[in-house]
């Protein structure tokens, strides 16, 4: 054994972290975009922009996390 623990809890932690980032980013984007659209009366503009930014942030965070986890 090389000293690394292959616990199934590490896999579950990685899976839940990836899920949280992929779902959390767009949800925060939707919330912020809707809030900005209500304040500025620009109905779907900021919702779409913030959703795209939230998706990009979630994907970036997921890639960064998986690379850190796998050692790449």
Short mmCIF file of C-alpha atoms in Angstrom, two decimals:
data_model
loop_
_atom_site.label_atom_id
_atom_site.label_comp_id
_atom_site.label_asym_id
_atom_site.label_seq_id
_atom_site.Cartn_x
_atom_site.Cartn_y
_atom_site.Cartn_z
CA UNK A 1 0.00 0.00 0.00
CA UNK A 2 1.33 3.45 -0.86
CA UNK A 3 0.02 5.27 2.23
CA UNK A 4 -3.04 6.72 0.53
CA UNK A 5 -6.38 5.76 1.97
CA UNK A 6 -8.89 4.51 -0.60
CA UNK A 7 -11.86 5.07 1.65
CA UNK A 8 -15.27 5.12 -0.03
CA UNK A 9 -15.97 8.28 1.94
CA UNK A 10 -13.44 10.19 -0.17
CA UNK A 11 -15.37 9.27 -3.30
CA UNK A 12 -18.66 10.30 -1.71
CA UNK A 13 -17.11 13.59 -0.55
CA UNK A 14 -15.81 14.31 -4.05
CA UNK A 15 -19.17 13.45 -5.60
CA UNK A 16 -21.10 15.68 -3.21
CA UNK A 17 -18.62 18.53 -3.72
CA UNK A 18 -18.95 18.28 -7.50
CA UNK A 19 -22.74 18.19 -7.21
CA UNK A 20 -22.76 21.22 -4.90
CA UNK A 21 -20.62 23.22 -7.31
CA UNK A 22 -22.53 22.25 -10.44
CA UNK A 23 -25.89 23.02 -8.82
CA UNK A 24 -24.89 25.84 -6.49
CA UNK A 25 -23.25 28.06 -9.10
CA UNK A 26 -26.26 28.24 -11.41
CA UNK A 27 -28.68 28.62 -8.49
CA UNK A 28 -26.74 31.57 -7.13
CA UNK A 29 -26.59 33.00 -10.65
CA UNK A 30 -30.35 32.66 -11.05
CA UNK A 31 -30.95 34.33 -7.69
CA UNK A 32 -28.61 37.25 -8.39
CA UNK A 33 -29.85 37.66 -11.97
CA UNK A 34 -33.49 37.70 -10.90
CA UNK A 35 -32.72 40.17 -8.14
CA UNK A 36 -30.90 42.50 -10.54
CA UNK A 37 -33.67 42.22 -13.13
CA UNK A 38 -36.26 43.16 -10.50
CA UNK A 39 -34.23 46.16 -9.38
CA UNK A 40 -33.34 47.43 -12.85
CA UNK A 41 -36.45 46.33 -14.81
CA UNK A 42 -34.41 44.44 -17.42
CA UNK A 43 -36.44 41.26 -17.28
CA UNK A 44 -34.40 38.39 -18.71
CA UNK A 45 -31.06 40.14 -19.34
CA UNK A 46 -29.27 39.72 -16.03
CA UNK A 47 -30.93 36.37 -15.38
CA UNK A 48 -29.35 34.95 -18.52
CA UNK A 49 -25.96 36.60 -17.92
CA UNK A 50 -25.77 35.53 -14.28
CA UNK A 51 -26.91 32.00 -15.14
CA UNK A 52 -24.14 31.68 -17.72
CA UNK A 53 -21.60 33.05 -15.23
CA UNK A 54 -22.89 30.65 -12.56
CA UNK A 55 -22.57 27.70 -14.93
CA UNK A 56 -19.05 28.75 -15.87
CA UNK A 57 -18.08 29.17 -12.22
CA UNK A 58 -19.50 25.74 -11.35
CA UNK A 59 -17.68 24.04 -14.21
CA UNK A 60 -14.42 25.85 -13.41
CA UNK A 61 -14.68 24.93 -9.73
CA UNK A 62 -15.44 21.32 -10.59
CA UNK A 63 -12.46 21.04 -12.93
CA UNK A 64 -10.19 22.65 -10.34
CA UNK A 65 -11.44 20.31 -7.59
CA UNK A 66 -11.10 17.14 -9.67
CA UNK A 67 -7.59 18.11 -10.79
CA UNK A 68 -6.62 18.74 -7.17
CA UNK A 69 -8.15 15.42 -6.11
CA UNK A 70 -6.47 13.39 -8.86
CA UNK A 71 -3.14 15.18 -8.58
CA UNK A 72 -3.03 16.58 -12.13
#
